[in-house]
């Protein structure tokens, strides 16, 4: 059971905007720890998508954005593309442990 | 460019041990740490622990305490993860990933090593 809660699945049509939530508590996100997001394409290693709540590593399209408020964070993807179909994970820190959310499967309809 | 290259797939019997390596290149090894993350078939990411390549300090997930040991060899820029007393539910892909501290992001990942535990 993860301390960070994500919806198991989200979906959207090409070109649409989708958001993925990551709900924590006062011991992780609410304690001020940053949230990071990863994209995992089928059969591959996770890839860093957003770090420090809202920063994109070099090479990540600006269609991907992150935000944090209170005890939650969100990943938004605009202009949805077929290649965005993947699993997405949030990550923060809680009780001296790196903690991942349970993951969200994004389906592009 | 930063690369983390892991050792190959392993098949182990229950009760055995496995040691996975992760060779780093393209950066100053001792300026970062290495997290180990595993993913059981069809499941999410599970953080196993972290080791500082600077001083060897470790931080292990409580559920693996006593069964896992993480080490580094700075002469070869290689990190190691040993898991003992293997059980069937240890079957997973094991990843190493670079990060500065356990609360920071993992910015580069190894390709993963499949460990299968089966009698």
Tab-separated table of C-alpha atoms in Angstrom:
chain	number	residue	atom	x	y	z
A	1	UNK	CA	0.000	0.000	0.000
A	2	UNK	CA	1.640	3.209	-1.201
A	3	UNK	CA	1.560	6.428	0.833
A	4	UNK	CA	1.006	8.284	-2.445
A	5	UNK	CA	-2.319	7.601	-4.140
A	6	UNK	CA	-2.788	7.781	-7.901
A	7	UNK	CA	-5.812	6.822	-10.024
A	8	UNK	CA	-5.211	3.397	-11.598
A	9	UNK	CA	-6.104	4.639	-15.045
A	10	UNK	CA	-6.955	7.718	-17.090
A	11	UNK	CA	-7.750	8.087	-20.751
A	12	UNK	CA	-8.129	10.758	-23.393
A	13	UNK	CA	-8.423	11.260	-27.116
A	14	UNK	CA	-5.552	12.580	-29.222
A	15	UNK	CA	-5.167	16.315	-28.797
A	16	UNK	CA	-6.993	16.417	-25.465
A	17	UNK	CA	-5.675	17.371	-22.042
A	18	UNK	CA	-5.474	14.886	-19.203
A	19	UNK	CA	-4.365	15.208	-15.611
A	20	UNK	CA	-3.039	12.606	-13.201
A	21	UNK	CA	-3.316	13.268	-9.490
A	22	UNK	CA	-0.981	12.188	-6.720
A	23	UNK	CA	-2.456	12.481	-3.247
A	24	UNK	CA	-0.215	12.340	-0.208
A	25	UNK	CA	-0.351	13.536	3.370
A	26	UNK	CA	1.263	15.825	5.914
A	27	UNK	CA	4.202	13.411	6.277
A	28	UNK	CA	5.286	13.564	2.638
A	29	UNK	CA	4.009	16.111	0.098
A	30	UNK	CA	2.440	18.244	2.824
A	31	UNK	CA	5.717	18.272	4.741
A	32	UNK	CA	7.299	20.185	1.896
A	33	UNK	CA	9.022	17.356	0.053
A	34	UNK	CA	9.180	17.727	-3.693
A	35	UNK	CA	7.199	15.566	-6.081
A	36	UNK	CA	8.767	14.010	-9.153
A	37	UNK	CA	7.086	12.244	-12.063
A	38	UNK	CA	8.232	9.360	-14.251
A	39	UNK	CA	6.977	7.920	-17.523
A	40	UNK	CA	7.374	4.210	-18.172
A	41	UNK	CA	6.730	3.012	-21.701
A	42	UNK	CA	5.895	-0.691	-22.070
A	43	UNK	CA	8.928	-2.911	-21.537
A	44	UNK	CA	11.302	-0.064	-20.737
A	45	UNK	CA	12.879	1.543	-17.686
A	46	UNK	CA	11.179	4.558	-16.115
A	47	UNK	CA	12.202	7.958	-17.453
A	48	UNK	CA	12.261	11.181	-15.444
A	49	UNK	CA	9.499	13.468	-16.706
A	50	UNK	CA	9.145	16.207	-14.066
A	51	UNK	CA	11.400	16.991	-11.108
A	52	UNK	CA	11.049	19.401	-8.218
A	53	UNK	CA	7.256	19.589	-8.660
A	54	UNK	CA	7.242	21.488	-11.937
A	55	UNK	CA	10.601	21.339	-13.713
A	56	UNK	CA	11.170	19.516	-16.993
A	57	UNK	CA	14.499	17.844	-17.759
A	58	UNK	CA	16.077	18.758	-21.059
A	59	UNK	CA	14.297	17.017	-23.921
A	60	UNK	CA	10.904	16.627	-22.260
A	61	UNK	CA	8.237	18.423	-24.320
A	62	UNK	CA	6.456	21.354	-22.741
A	63	UNK	CA	3.181	19.439	-23.229
A	64	UNK	CA	4.059	17.905	-19.869
A	65	UNK	CA	3.694	20.052	-16.759
A	66	UNK	CA	3.579	19.471	-13.024
A	67	UNK	CA	2.141	21.298	-10.056
A	68	UNK	CA	1.882	20.854	-6.320
A	69	UNK	CA	-0.526	22.233	-3.761
A	70	UNK	CA	-0.928	21.272	-0.134
A	71	UNK	CA	-0.772	17.492	0.189
A	72	UNK	CA	-1.298	16.768	-3.525
A	73	UNK	CA	0.396	17.106	-6.870
A	74	UNK	CA	-0.719	16.804	-10.462
A	75	UNK	CA	0.768	15.950	-13.820
A	76	UNK	CA	-0.908	17.517	-16.838
A	77	UNK	CA	-0.440	16.402	-20.408
A	78	UNK	CA	-1.791	18.627	-23.174
A	79	UNK	CA	-2.088	17.857	-26.881
A	80	UNK	CA	-2.259	14.144	-26.114
A	81	UNK	CA	-0.362	11.948	-28.568
A	82	UNK	CA	-0.427	8.206	-29.191
A	83	UNK	CA	3.141	7.867	-27.929
A	84	UNK	CA	2.087	9.234	-24.533
A	85	UNK	CA	0.361	5.920	-23.789
A	86	UNK	CA	2.367	4.658	-20.818
A	87	UNK	CA	2.403	4.208	-17.054
A	88	UNK	CA	3.069	7.316	-14.976
A	89	UNK	CA	4.415	7.355	-11.414
A	90	UNK	CA	4.739	10.135	-8.878
A	91	UNK	CA	7.494	10.020	-6.246
A	92	UNK	CA	8.127	11.892	-3.029
A	93	UNK	CA	9.724	11.239	0.368
A	94	UNK	CA	8.161	9.941	3.567
A	95	UNK	CA	9.660	8.688	6.825
A	96	UNK	CA	13.178	8.466	5.402
A	97	UNK	CA	11.970	6.487	2.418
A	98	UNK	CA	11.738	7.333	-1.248
A	99	UNK	CA	8.064	6.636	-1.970
A	100	UNK	CA	6.387	5.971	-5.303
A	101	UNK	CA	2.723	6.216	-6.108
A	102	UNK	CA	0.968	3.104	-7.321
A	103	UNK	CA	1.112	4.246	-10.922
A	104	UNK	CA	-1.457	5.409	-13.468
A	105	UNK	CA	-1.989	3.799	-16.864
A	106	UNK	CA	-2.713	6.398	-19.527
A	107	UNK	CA	-4.673	5.130	-22.507
A	108	UNK	CA	-4.874	7.256	-25.652
A	109	UNK	CA	-8.224	6.461	-27.232
B	1	UNK	CA	26.648	10.880	-21.605
B	2	UNK	CA	25.447	9.374	-18.342
B	3	UNK	CA	24.923	5.615	-18.537
B	4	UNK	CA	24.041	2.954	-16.002
B	5	UNK	CA	24.586	-0.556	-17.346
B	6	UNK	CA	23.297	-3.457	-15.302
B	7	UNK	CA	24.265	-7.117	-15.230
B	8	UNK	CA	22.229	-9.760	-17.002
B	9	UNK	CA	19.154	-11.756	-16.061
B	10	UNK	CA	19.367	-14.295	-13.258
B	11	UNK	CA	17.380	-17.387	-12.319
B	12	UNK	CA	17.632	-18.422	-8.692
B	13	UNK	CA	16.081	-21.041	-6.443
B	14	UNK	CA	14.191	-20.073	-3.295
B	15	UNK	CA	16.576	-19.449	-0.418
B	16	UNK	CA	19.470	-18.470	-2.665
B	17	UNK	CA	21.091	-15.046	-3.029
B	18	UNK	CA	21.506	-12.764	-6.022
B	19	UNK	CA	23.930	-9.902	-6.616
B	20	UNK	CA	23.126	-7.364	-9.330
B	21	UNK	CA	25.706	-4.886	-10.585
B	22	UNK	CA	25.256	-1.408	-12.024
B	23	UNK	CA	28.237	0.159	-13.805
B	24	UNK	CA	28.119	3.933	-14.083
B	25	UNK	CA	29.828	6.105	-16.653
B	26	UNK	CA	29.706	9.656	-17.959
B	27	UNK	CA	29.749	11.432	-14.589
B	28	UNK	CA	31.682	11.654	-11.331
B	29	UNK	CA	30.479	8.531	-9.548
B	30	UNK	CA	31.174	9.764	-6.027
B	31	UNK	CA	29.108	12.941	-6.501
B	32	UNK	CA	25.851	11.007	-6.502
B	33	UNK	CA	24.048	8.145	-4.868
B	34	UNK	CA	22.359	5.105	-6.327
B	35	UNK	CA	18.816	3.998	-5.563
B	36	UNK	CA	17.644	0.470	-6.259
B	37	UNK	CA	14.032	0.070	-7.373
B	38	UNK	CA	12.236	-3.139	-8.254
B	39	UNK	CA	9.096	-3.908	-10.211
B	40	UNK	CA	7.274	-7.209	-9.875
B	41	UNK	CA	5.476	-8.467	-12.998
B	42	UNK	CA	2.503	-6.228	-13.750
B	43	UNK	CA	3.076	-4.179	-10.609
B	44	UNK	CA	4.318	-0.706	-9.706
B	45	UNK	CA	7.701	0.604	-8.638
B	46	UNK	CA	9.043	-0.332	-5.204
B	47	UNK	CA	12.036	1.525	-3.750
B	48	UNK	CA	14.474	-0.858	-2.075
B	49	UNK	CA	17.082	1.500	-0.726
B	50	UNK	CA	19.833	3.999	-1.430
B	51	UNK	CA	23.597	4.141	-1.125
B	52	UNK	CA	25.871	7.143	-1.202
B	53	UNK	CA	28.744	6.565	-3.613
B	54	UNK	CA	30.633	9.264	-1.696
B	55	UNK	CA	30.831	7.573	1.710
B	56	UNK	CA	28.895	4.288	1.436
B	57	UNK	CA	26.076	5.400	3.740
B	58	UNK	CA	22.949	3.345	3.162
B	59	UNK	CA	19.227	3.690	3.740
B	60	UNK	CA	17.168	0.528	3.249
B	61	UNK	CA	13.413	0.002	2.985
B	62	UNK	CA	12.226	-1.496	6.236
B	63	UNK	CA	10.611	-4.541	4.634
B	64	UNK	CA	13.976	-5.601	3.185
B	65	UNK	CA	16.128	-4.858	6.242
B	66	UNK	CA	18.321	-7.846	7.006
B	67	UNK	CA	18.027	-9.347	3.519
B	68	UNK	CA	19.508	-6.614	1.336
B	69	UNK	CA	23.003	-5.148	1.158
B	70	UNK	CA	24.032	-2.313	-1.148
B	71	UNK	CA	27.681	-1.561	-1.826
B	72	UNK	CA	29.809	0.429	-4.231
B	73	UNK	CA	33.261	0.025	-5.746
B	74	UNK	CA	34.522	3.518	-6.507
B	75	UNK	CA	37.561	2.146	-8.382
B	76	UNK	CA	35.248	0.769	-11.075
B	77	UNK	CA	32.260	3.140	-10.589
B	78	UNK	CA	30.039	0.164	-9.939
B	79	UNK	CA	27.174	-0.266	-7.500
B	80	UNK	CA	25.970	-3.626	-6.259
B	81	UNK	CA	22.737	-4.864	-4.718
B	82	UNK	CA	22.683	-8.247	-3.002
B	83	UNK	CA	19.388	-9.816	-1.924
B	84	UNK	CA	19.470	-12.958	0.228
B	85	UNK	CA	16.970	-15.642	1.219
B	86	UNK	CA	15.124	-15.197	-2.055
B	87	UNK	CA	11.413	-15.970	-2.239
B	88	UNK	CA	9.088	-16.309	-5.184
B	89	UNK	CA	7.705	-12.833	-4.551
B	90	UNK	CA	11.185	-11.401	-5.103
B	91	UNK	CA	10.740	-12.174	-8.810
B	92	UNK	CA	10.981	-8.759	-10.423
B	93	UNK	CA	12.920	-6.448	-12.681
B	94	UNK	CA	15.536	-4.675	-10.574
B	95	UNK	CA	16.634	-1.166	-11.587
B	96	UNK	CA	19.469	1.014	-10.397
B	97	UNK	CA	18.987	4.750	-10.712
B	98	UNK	CA	21.143	7.796	-10.047
B	99	UNK	CA	20.070	10.356	-7.490
B	100	UNK	CA	21.756	12.789	-5.101
B	101	UNK	CA	19.700	11.860	-2.055
B	102	UNK	CA	16.726	9.608	-1.291
B	103	UNK	CA	14.347	12.582	-1.427
B	104	UNK	CA	15.586	13.710	-4.801
B	105	UNK	CA	14.612	12.577	-8.251
B	106	UNK	CA	16.176	9.627	-10.058
B	107	UNK	CA	17.455	11.294	-13.197
B	108	UNK	CA	19.069	8.325	-14.961
B	109	UNK	CA	18.090	4.666	-14.825
B	110	UNK	CA	19.734	1.400	-15.715
B	111	UNK	CA	18.102	-0.887	-18.252
B	112	UNK	CA	16.865	-3.292	-15.567
B	113	UNK	CA	17.797	-6.822	-14.554
B	114	UNK	CA	15.176	-9.573	-14.432
B	115	UNK	CA	15.581	-11.826	-11.413
B	116	UNK	CA	13.402	-14.928	-11.468
B	117	UNK	CA	13.015	-16.988	-8.304
B	118	UNK	CA	11.679	-20.424	-9.051
B	119	UNK	CA	12.182	-23.947	-7.827
